[in-house]
Coordinates of C-alpha atoms and ligand atoms in Angstrom, one line a residue:
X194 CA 19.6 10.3 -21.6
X195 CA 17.7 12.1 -18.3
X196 CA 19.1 9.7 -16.0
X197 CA 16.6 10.3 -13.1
X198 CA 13.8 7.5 -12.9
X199 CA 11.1 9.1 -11.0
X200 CA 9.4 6.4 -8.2
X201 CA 5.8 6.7 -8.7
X202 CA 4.3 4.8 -5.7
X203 CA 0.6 3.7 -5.6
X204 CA 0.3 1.8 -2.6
X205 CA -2.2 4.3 -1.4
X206 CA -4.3 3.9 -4.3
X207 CA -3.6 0.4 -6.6
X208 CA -2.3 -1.3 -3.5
X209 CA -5.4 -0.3 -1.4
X210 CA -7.5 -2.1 -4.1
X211 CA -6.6 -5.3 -2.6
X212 CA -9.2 -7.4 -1.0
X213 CA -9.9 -5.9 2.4
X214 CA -6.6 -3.3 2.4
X215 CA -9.2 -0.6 2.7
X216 CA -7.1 2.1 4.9
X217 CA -8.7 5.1 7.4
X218 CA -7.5 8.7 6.4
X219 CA -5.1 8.5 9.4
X220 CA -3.4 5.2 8.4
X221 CA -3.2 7.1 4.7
X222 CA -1.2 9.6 6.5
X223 CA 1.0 7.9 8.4
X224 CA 2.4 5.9 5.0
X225 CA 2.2 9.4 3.2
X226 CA 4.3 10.5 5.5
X227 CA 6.5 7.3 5.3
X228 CA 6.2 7.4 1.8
X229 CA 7.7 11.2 2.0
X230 CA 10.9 10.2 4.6
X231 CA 11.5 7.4 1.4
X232 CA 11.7 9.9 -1.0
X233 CA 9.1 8.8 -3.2
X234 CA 8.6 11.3 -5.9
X235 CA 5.2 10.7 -6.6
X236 CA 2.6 9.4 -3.7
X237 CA -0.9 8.9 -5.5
X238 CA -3.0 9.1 -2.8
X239 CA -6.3 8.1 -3.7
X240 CA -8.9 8.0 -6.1
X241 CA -11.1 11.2 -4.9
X242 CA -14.3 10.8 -6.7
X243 CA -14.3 6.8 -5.1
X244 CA -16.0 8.6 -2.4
X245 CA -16.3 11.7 0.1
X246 CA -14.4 10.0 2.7
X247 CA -11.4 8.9 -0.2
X248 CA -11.3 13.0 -1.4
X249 CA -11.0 13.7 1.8
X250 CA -8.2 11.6 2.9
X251 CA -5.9 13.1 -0.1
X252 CA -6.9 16.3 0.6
X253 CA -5.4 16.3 3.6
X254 CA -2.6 14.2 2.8
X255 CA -2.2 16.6 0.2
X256 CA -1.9 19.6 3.1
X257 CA 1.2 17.6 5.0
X258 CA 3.4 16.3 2.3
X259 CA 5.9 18.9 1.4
X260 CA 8.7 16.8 -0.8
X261 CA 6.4 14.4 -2.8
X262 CA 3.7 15.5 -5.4
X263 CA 0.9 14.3 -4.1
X264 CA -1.4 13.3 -7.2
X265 CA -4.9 11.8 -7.6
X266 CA -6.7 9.4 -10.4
X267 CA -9.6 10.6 -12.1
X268 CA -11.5 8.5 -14.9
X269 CA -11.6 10.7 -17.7
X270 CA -14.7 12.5 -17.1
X271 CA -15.3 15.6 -15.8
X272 CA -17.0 14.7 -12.4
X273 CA -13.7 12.7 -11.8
X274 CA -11.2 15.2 -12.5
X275 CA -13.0 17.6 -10.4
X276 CA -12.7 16.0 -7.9
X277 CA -9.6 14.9 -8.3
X278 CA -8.7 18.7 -8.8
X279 CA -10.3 20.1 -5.6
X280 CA -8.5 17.1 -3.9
X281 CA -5.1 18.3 -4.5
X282 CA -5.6 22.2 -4.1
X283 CA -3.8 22.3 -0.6
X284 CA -0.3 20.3 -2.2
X285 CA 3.0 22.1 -2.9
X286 CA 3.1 20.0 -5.6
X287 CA -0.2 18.3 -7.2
X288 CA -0.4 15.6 -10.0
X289 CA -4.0 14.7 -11.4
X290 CA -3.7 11.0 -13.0
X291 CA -6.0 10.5 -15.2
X292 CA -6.7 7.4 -17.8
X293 CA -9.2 5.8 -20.2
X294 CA -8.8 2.2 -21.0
X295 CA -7.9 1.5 -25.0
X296 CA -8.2 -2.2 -25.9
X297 CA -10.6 -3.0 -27.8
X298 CA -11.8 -5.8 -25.4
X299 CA -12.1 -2.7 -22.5
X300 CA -13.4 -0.4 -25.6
X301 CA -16.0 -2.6 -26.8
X302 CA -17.1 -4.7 -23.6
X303 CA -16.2 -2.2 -20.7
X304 CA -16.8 1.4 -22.0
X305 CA -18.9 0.4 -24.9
X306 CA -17.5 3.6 -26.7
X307 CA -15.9 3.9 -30.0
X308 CA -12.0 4.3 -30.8
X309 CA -13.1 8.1 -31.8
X310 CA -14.8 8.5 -28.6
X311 CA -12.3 7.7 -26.1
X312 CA -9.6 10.0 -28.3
X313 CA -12.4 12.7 -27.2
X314 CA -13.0 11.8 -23.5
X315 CA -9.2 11.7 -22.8
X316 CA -8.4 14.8 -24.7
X317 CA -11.6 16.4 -23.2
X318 CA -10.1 15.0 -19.7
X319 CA -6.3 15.9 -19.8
X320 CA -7.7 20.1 -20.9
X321 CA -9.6 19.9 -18.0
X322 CA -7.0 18.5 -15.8
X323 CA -4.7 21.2 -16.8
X324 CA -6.9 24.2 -15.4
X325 CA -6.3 22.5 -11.6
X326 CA -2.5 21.9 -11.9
X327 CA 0.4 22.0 -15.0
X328 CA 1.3 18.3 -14.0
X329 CA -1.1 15.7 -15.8
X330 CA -0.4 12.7 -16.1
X331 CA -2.4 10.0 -18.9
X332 CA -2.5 6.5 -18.9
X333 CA -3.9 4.4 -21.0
X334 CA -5.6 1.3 -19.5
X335 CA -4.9 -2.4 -20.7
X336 CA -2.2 -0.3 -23.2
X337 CA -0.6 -4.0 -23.1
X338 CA -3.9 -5.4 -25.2
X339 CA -4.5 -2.1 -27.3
X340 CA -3.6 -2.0 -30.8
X341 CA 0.0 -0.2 -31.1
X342 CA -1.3 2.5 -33.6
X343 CA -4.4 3.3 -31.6
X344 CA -1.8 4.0 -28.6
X345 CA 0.3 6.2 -30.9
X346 CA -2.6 8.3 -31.9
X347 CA -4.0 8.6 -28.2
X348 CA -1.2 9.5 -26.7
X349 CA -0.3 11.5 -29.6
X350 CA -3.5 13.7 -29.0
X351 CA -3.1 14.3 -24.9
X352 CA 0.7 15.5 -25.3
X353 CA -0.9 17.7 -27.6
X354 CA -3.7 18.4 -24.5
X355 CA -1.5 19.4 -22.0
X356 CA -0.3 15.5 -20.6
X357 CA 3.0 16.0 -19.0
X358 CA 4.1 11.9 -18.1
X359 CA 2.5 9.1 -20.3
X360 CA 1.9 5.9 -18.6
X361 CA 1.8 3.0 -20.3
X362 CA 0.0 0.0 -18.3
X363 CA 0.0 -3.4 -18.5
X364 CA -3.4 -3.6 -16.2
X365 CA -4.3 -7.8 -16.0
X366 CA 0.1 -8.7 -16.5
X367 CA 0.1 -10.1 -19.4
X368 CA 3.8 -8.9 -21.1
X369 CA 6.9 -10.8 -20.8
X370 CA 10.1 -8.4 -20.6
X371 CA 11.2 -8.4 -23.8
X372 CA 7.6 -7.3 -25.2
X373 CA 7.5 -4.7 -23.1
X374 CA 10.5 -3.0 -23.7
X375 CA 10.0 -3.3 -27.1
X376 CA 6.6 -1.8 -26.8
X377 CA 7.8 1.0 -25.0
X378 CA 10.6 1.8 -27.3
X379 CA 8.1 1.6 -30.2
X380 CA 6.3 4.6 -28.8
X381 CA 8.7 6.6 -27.7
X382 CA 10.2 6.1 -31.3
X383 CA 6.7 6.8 -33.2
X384 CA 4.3 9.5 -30.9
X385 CA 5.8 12.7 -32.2
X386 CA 7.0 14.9 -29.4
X387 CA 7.9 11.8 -27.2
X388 CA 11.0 14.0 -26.0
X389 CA 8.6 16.6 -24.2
X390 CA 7.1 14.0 -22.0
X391 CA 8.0 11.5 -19.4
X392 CA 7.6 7.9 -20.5
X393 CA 6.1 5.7 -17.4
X394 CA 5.3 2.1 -16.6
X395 CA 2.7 0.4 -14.5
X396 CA 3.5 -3.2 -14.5
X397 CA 1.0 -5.8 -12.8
X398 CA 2.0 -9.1 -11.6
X399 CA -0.4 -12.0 -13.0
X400 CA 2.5 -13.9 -14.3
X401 CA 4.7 -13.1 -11.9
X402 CA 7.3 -10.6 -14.2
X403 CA 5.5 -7.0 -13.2
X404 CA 9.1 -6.0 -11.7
X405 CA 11.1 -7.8 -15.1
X406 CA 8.7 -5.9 -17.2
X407 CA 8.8 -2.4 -15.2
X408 CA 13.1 -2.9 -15.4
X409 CA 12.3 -4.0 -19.9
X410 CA 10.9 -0.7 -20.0
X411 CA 13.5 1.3 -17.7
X412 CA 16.0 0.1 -20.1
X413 CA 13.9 1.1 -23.2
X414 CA 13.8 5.1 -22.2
X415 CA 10.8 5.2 -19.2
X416 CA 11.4 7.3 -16.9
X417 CA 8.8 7.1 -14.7
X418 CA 7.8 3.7 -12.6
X419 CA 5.2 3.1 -11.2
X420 CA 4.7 0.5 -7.9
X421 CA 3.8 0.3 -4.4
X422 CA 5.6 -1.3 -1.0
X423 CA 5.5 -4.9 -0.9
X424 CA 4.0 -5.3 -4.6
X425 CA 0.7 -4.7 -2.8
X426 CA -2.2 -4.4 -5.4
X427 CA -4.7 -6.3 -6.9
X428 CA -5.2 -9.8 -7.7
X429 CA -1.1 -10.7 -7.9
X430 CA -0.4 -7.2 -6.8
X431 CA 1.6 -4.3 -9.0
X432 CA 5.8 -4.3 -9.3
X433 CA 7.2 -4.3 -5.9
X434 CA 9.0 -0.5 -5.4
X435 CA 11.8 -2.1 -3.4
X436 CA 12.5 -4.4 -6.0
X437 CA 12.9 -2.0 -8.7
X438 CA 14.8 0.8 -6.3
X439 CA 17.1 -1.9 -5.1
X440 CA 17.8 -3.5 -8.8
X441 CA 18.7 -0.1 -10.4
X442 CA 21.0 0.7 -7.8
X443 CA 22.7 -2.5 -7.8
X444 CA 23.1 -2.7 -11.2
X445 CA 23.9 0.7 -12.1
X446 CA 26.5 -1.2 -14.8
X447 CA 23.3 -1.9 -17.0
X448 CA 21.0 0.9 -15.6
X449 CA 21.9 4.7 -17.2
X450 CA 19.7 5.7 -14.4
X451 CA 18.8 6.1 -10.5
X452 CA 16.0 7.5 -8.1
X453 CA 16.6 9.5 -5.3
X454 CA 15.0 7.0 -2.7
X455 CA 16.5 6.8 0.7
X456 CA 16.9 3.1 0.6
X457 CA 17.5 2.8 4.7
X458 CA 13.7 3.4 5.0
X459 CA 12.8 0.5 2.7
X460 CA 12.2 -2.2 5.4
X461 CA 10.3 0.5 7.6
X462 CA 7.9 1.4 5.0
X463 CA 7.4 -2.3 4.5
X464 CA 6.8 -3.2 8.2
X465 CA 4.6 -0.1 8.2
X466 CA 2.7 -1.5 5.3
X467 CA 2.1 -5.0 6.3
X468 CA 1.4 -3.9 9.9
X469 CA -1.5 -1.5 8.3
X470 CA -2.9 -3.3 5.5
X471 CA -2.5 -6.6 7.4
X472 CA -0.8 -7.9 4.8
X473 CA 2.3 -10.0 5.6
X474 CA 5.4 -10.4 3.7
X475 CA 6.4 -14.0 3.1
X476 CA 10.0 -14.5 4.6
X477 CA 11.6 -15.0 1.0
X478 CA 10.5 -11.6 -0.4
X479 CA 13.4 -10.0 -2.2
X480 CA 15.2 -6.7 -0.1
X481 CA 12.4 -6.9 2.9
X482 CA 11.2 -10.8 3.2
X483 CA 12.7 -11.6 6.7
X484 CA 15.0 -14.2 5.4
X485 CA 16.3 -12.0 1.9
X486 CA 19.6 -11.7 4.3
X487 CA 20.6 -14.2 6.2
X488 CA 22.3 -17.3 5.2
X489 CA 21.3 -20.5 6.2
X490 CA 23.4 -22.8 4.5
X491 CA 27.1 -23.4 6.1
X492 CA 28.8 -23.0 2.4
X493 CA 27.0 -19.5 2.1
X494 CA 27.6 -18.9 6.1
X495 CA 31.8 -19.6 5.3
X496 CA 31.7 -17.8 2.0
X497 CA 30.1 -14.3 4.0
X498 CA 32.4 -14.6 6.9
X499 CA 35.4 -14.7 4.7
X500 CA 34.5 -12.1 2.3
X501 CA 30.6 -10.4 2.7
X502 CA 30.3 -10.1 -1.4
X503 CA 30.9 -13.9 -2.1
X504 CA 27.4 -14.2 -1.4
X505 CA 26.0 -11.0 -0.8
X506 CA 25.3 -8.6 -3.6
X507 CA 23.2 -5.4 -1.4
X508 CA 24.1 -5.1 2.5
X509 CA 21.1 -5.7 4.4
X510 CA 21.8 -2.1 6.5
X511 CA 21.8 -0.2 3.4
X512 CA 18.0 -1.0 2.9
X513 CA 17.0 -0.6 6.3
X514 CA 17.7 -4.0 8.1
X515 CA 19.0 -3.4 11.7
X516 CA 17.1 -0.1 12.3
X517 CA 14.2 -1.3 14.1
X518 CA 15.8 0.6 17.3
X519 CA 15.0 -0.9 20.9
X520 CA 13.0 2.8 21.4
X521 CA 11.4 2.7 25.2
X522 CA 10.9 0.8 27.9
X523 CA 9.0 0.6 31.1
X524 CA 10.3 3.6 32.7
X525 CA 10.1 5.7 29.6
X526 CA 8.2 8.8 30.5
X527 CA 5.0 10.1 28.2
X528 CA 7.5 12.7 26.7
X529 CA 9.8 10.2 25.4
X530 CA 6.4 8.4 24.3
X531 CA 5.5 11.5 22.0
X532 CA 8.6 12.5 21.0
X533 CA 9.5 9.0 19.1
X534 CA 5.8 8.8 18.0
X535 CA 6.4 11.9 16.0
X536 CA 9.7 11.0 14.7
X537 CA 8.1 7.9 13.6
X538 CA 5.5 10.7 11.3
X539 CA 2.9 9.4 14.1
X540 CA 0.7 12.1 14.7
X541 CA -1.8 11.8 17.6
X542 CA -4.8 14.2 17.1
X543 CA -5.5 15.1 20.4
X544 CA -4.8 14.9 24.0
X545 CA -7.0 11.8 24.6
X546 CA -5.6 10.4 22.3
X547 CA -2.2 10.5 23.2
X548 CA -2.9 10.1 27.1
X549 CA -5.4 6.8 25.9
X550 CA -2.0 5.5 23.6
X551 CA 0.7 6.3 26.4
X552 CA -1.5 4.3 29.0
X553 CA -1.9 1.4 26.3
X554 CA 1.9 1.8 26.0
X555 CA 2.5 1.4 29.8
X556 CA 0.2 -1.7 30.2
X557 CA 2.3 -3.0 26.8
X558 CA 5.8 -2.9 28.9
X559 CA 4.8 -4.6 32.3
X560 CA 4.3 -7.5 29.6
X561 CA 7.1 -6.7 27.6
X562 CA 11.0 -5.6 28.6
X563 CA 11.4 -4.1 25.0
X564 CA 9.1 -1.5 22.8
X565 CA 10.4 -1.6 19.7
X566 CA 9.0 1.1 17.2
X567 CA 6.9 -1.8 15.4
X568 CA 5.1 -2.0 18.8
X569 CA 4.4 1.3 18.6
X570 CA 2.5 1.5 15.6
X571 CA 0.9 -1.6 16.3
X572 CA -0.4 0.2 19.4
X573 CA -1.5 3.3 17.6
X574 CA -2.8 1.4 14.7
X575 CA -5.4 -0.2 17.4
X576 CA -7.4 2.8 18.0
X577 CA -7.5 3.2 13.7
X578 CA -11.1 1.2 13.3
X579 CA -12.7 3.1 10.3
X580 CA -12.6 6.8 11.0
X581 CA -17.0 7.0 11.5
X582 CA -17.1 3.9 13.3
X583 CA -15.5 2.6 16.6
X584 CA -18.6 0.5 17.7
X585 CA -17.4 -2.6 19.8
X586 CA -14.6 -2.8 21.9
X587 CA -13.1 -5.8 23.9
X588 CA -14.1 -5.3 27.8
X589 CA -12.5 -8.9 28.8
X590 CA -12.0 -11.9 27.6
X591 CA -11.5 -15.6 29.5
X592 CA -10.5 -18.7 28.2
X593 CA -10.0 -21.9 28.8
X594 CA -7.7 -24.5 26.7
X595 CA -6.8 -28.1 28.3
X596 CA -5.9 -31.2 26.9
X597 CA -8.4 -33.7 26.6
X598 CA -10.8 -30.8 27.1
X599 CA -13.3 -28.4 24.5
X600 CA -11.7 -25.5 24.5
X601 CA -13.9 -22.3 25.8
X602 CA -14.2 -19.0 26.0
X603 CA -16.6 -16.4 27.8
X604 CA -16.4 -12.8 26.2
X605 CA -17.8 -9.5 27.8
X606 CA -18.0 -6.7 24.8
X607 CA -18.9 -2.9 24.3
X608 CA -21.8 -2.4 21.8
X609 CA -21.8 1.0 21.3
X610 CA -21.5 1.6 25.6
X611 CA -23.9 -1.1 26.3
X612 CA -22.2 -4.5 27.4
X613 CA -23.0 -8.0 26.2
X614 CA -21.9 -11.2 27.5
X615 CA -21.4 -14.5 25.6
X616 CA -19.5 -17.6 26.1
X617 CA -19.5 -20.6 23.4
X618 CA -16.8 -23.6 22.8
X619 CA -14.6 -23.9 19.5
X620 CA -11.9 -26.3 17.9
X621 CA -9.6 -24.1 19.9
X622 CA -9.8 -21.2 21.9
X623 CA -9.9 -18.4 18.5
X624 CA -12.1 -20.6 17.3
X625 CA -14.1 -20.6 20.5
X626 CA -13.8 -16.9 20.7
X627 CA -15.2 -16.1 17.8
X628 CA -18.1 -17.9 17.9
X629 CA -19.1 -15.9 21.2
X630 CA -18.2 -12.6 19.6
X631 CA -20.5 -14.1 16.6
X632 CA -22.9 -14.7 18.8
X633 CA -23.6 -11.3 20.1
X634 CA -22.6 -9.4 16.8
X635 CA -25.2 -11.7 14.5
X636 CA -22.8 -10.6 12.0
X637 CA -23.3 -12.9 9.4
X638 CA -19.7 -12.6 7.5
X639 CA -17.6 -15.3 6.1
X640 CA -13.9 -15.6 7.6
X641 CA -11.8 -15.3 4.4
X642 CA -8.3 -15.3 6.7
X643 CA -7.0 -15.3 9.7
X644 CA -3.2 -15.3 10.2
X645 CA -0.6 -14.6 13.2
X646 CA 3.0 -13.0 13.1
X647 CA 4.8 -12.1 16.0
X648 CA 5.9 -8.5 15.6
X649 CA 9.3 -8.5 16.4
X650 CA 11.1 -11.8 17.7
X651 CA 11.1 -13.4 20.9
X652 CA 8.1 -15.2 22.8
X653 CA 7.2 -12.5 24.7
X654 CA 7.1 -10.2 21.1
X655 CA 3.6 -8.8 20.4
X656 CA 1.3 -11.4 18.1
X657 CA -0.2 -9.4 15.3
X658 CA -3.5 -10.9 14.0
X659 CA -5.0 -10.3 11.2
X660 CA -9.0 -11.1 10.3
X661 CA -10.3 -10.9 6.6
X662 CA -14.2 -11.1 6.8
X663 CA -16.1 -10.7 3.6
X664 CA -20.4 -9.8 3.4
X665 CA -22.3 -8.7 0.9
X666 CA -19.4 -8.5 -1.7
X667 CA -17.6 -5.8 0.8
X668 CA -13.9 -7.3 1.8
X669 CA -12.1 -5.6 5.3
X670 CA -9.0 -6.7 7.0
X671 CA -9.0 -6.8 10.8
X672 CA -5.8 -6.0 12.6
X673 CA -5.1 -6.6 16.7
X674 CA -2.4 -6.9 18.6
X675 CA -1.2 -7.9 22.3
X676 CA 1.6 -10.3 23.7
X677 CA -1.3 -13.2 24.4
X678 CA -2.8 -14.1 20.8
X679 CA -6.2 -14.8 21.9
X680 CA -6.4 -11.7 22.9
X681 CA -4.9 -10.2 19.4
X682 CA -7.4 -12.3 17.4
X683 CA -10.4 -11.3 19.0
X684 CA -9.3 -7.6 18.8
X685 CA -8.8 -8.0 15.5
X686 CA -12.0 -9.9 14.7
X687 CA -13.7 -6.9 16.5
X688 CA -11.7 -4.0 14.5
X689 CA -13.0 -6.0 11.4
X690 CA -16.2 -6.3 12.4
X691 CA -15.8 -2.1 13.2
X692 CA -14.9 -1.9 9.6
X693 CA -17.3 -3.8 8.3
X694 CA -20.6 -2.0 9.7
X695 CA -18.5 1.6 9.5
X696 CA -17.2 1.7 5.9
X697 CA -18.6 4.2 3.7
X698 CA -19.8 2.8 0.1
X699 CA -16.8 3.7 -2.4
X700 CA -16.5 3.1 -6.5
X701 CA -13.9 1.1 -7.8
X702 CA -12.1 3.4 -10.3
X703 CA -11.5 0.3 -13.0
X704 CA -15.0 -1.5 -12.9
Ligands
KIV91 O1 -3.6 -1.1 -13.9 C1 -4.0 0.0 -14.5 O2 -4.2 0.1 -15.7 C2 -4.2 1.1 -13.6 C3 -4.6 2.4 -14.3 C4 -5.7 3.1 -13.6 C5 -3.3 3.2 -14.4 O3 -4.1 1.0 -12.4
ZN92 ZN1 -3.0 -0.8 -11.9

């Protein structure tokens, strides 16, 4: 048996579907290029025909990624796989991904196309595919509702089409483990010319098993998983990669296979994540939660002193713990400053840029004795407000927070160059901050969330904010950081409110 599994990350593409993860093309980059150091085999990028501004993000993530395949979805039409083809041209190595949902709930309700007709589309879909790039990969969507027979003959036609990897999803997570290794075996037994193929998974997490399932149908012959960083995706989010990586490796007594992840850059990638997508990681995450490594209790504590694998089963260094290097400090020069950007994949487009970053940096260590390299992508992710629009920008901020007094703030703010003035009280002095930023913007959006981490440890660490505002059915995340969290939060309020009048309409690729 091959025993290579092949990592398949989505991040930039299922993950991004989460409420308000929406990413610029340069934050897409930077975790491409993570996603690349990681040794991801697969990065799929985007979905090209969601909009210009998505096409163009893969296309050039597509021209910088030299030891992924760098692959696209399409729906299975021809406008989709297209675009998903012209998306890929500049890649060394190009995937186009594209699927057709085969319930007969998504048939009937969804597509409201016969059995018959969505053998055709995909067929009709995978040909096409194949004149862009050798490497197509089929999936067929809700595959854990469709009727098995209906899956053999589907899957049946587009090996027959040219499909190279055949995914097999379980889109709303419905399986249970032992279901889904059985279903996977199944197919592999019946589809003739299963051997010429890769078998793949795509495991959500609705019931909370999308990484039990994905491992069910490792075990039953797939080669191919598919997940992002953090279990980021939609709704309950897809199988966590670092769960998967990290449980085949440990277990390679069970496992008659491995991927060829670097597993030090697991907790990097995750940091990098959360810090972009503003999504945090609760502290009891497997492999990259901040407490899946440290021991608490004084049994566990005695156990680890006297012999680590009592109680410890991975070693935290192996998956990246401990490498958040202490990088500059106040007297590091604005050579040092580029040269660990760019070995962090942080690439700066321009002079301005850089100069506008390495001042931000200097004004960051008269607060702070330490830069750690999470401070620096906090401070580059500040200037990444959607790429068209950078519209307001924090010009000061003062407030005032007593007991036995209403807290209250006074706001100046750039709109567009032109400077407005506001001051209102609040609960508190976010809450008072906002409503003066509110005041000005006329904004009209509903807070959704609004959540503070520190960045790294210490009091004097950075406070990363994040702000989810919803309007009009559109979802963004806000992200702002600084070592005073008012501060933070009203940056971030402002980046979300950037987003929110600067993003570009896209199309879901599943509704
Ligand atoms: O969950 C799903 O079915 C998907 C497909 C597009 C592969 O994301
Ligand atoms: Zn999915």
């Amino acid at each position: 048996m091959n025993d290579r599994l092949i990592i398949f990350d989505t991040t930039l593409r299922d993950g991004e579907q989460s409420p308000g993860a929406a990413m610029t093309k340069d934050e897409k980059m930077r975790i491409a290029r993570q996603l690349e150091r990681l040794g991801v085999d697969v990065i799929e990028a985007g979905f090209a025909a969601a909009s210009p501004g998505d096409a163009e993000a893969i296309r050039s993530i597509a021209g910088v990624v030299k030891h992924s395949t760098v692959c696209s979805l399409a729906r299975a039409n021809e406008r989709d796989v297209r675009a998903a083809g012209e998306a890929i041209k500049p890649a060394a190595s190009g995937r186009i991904h594209t699927f057709i949902a085969t319930s007969p709930i998504h048939m009937e309700k969804k597509l409201r196309m016969q059995p018959d007709q969505v053998v055709e589309a995909a067929v009709k879909a995978v040909k096409l595919a194949r004149e862009y790039t050798d490497d197509v990969e089929f999936s067929a969507e809700d595959a854990v509702r469709s009727e098995m027979d209906f899956l053999c003959r589907i899957f049946e036609a587009v090996i027959a089409a040219g499909a190279k990897t055949l995914n097999v999803p379980d889109t709303v997570g419905y399986s249970i483990p032992q279901l889904w290794g059985e279903r996977i075996r199944q197919l592999i037994e019946r589809v003739p010319n299963a051997d010429k193929v890769v078998w793949s998974t795509h495991c959500h997490n609705d019931l909370g098993m999308a990484v039990a399932n994905s491992l069910a149908a490792v075990m039953n012959g797939a080669r191919q998983v598919e997940c992002t960083i953090n279990g980021l995706g939609e709704r309950a989010g897809n199988a966590s990669l670092e769960e998967i990586v990290m449980a085949v490796k440990t277990r390679r007594d069970v496992f008659d296979c491995d991927s060829r992840i670097d597993t030090t850059q697991i907790v990097p990638t995750s940091k990098l994540v959360s810090q972009i997508t503003g999504y945090p990681v609760q502290p009891n995450k497997a492999i990259v939660g901040a407490n899946a490594f440290s021991h608490e209790s004084g049994i566990h504590q005695d156990g680890v002193l006297k012999h680590r694998e009592t109680y410890e089963i991975m070693r935290a260094e192996d998956v990246g713990w401990g490498a958040n290097k202490l990088t500059l400090g106040k007297l590091s020069g604005r050579n040092a400053f580029r040269t660990r950007l760019q070995e962090l994949g942080i690439v700066l487009d321009s002079e301005e840029a850089l100069n506008a970053a390495f001042a931000r940096f200097k004004a960051l260590a008269d607060k702070k004795r330490e830069i750690f390299d999470e401070d620096l992508h906090a401070l580059v992710s500040e200037d990444a407000g959607i790429d068209a629009c950078d519209r307001f920008k924090l010009v000061s901020l003062k407030v005032c927070s007593e007991t036995g007094e209403v807290p209250h703030a006074a706001v100046v703010l750039s709109d567009g160059g032109a400077e407005l003035r506001a001051e209102e009280n609040g609960g508190g002095p976010v809450d008072a901050c906002f409503r003066a930023i509110e005041k000005m913007v006329g904004s009209n959006s509903s807070l959704l969330l609004y959540s503070v981490n520190n960045i790294t440890t210490g009091t004097d660490a950075q406070g990363e904010v994040t702000v989810r505002l919803s309007r009009n059915g559109r979802v963004v995340n806000g992200l702002g950081a600084d070592t005073d969290i008012v501060i933070a939060s009203a940056k971030a309020y402002l980046n979300a409110l950037n987003k929110l009048f600067g993003a570009e309409e896209r199309a879901h690729p599943q509704v």
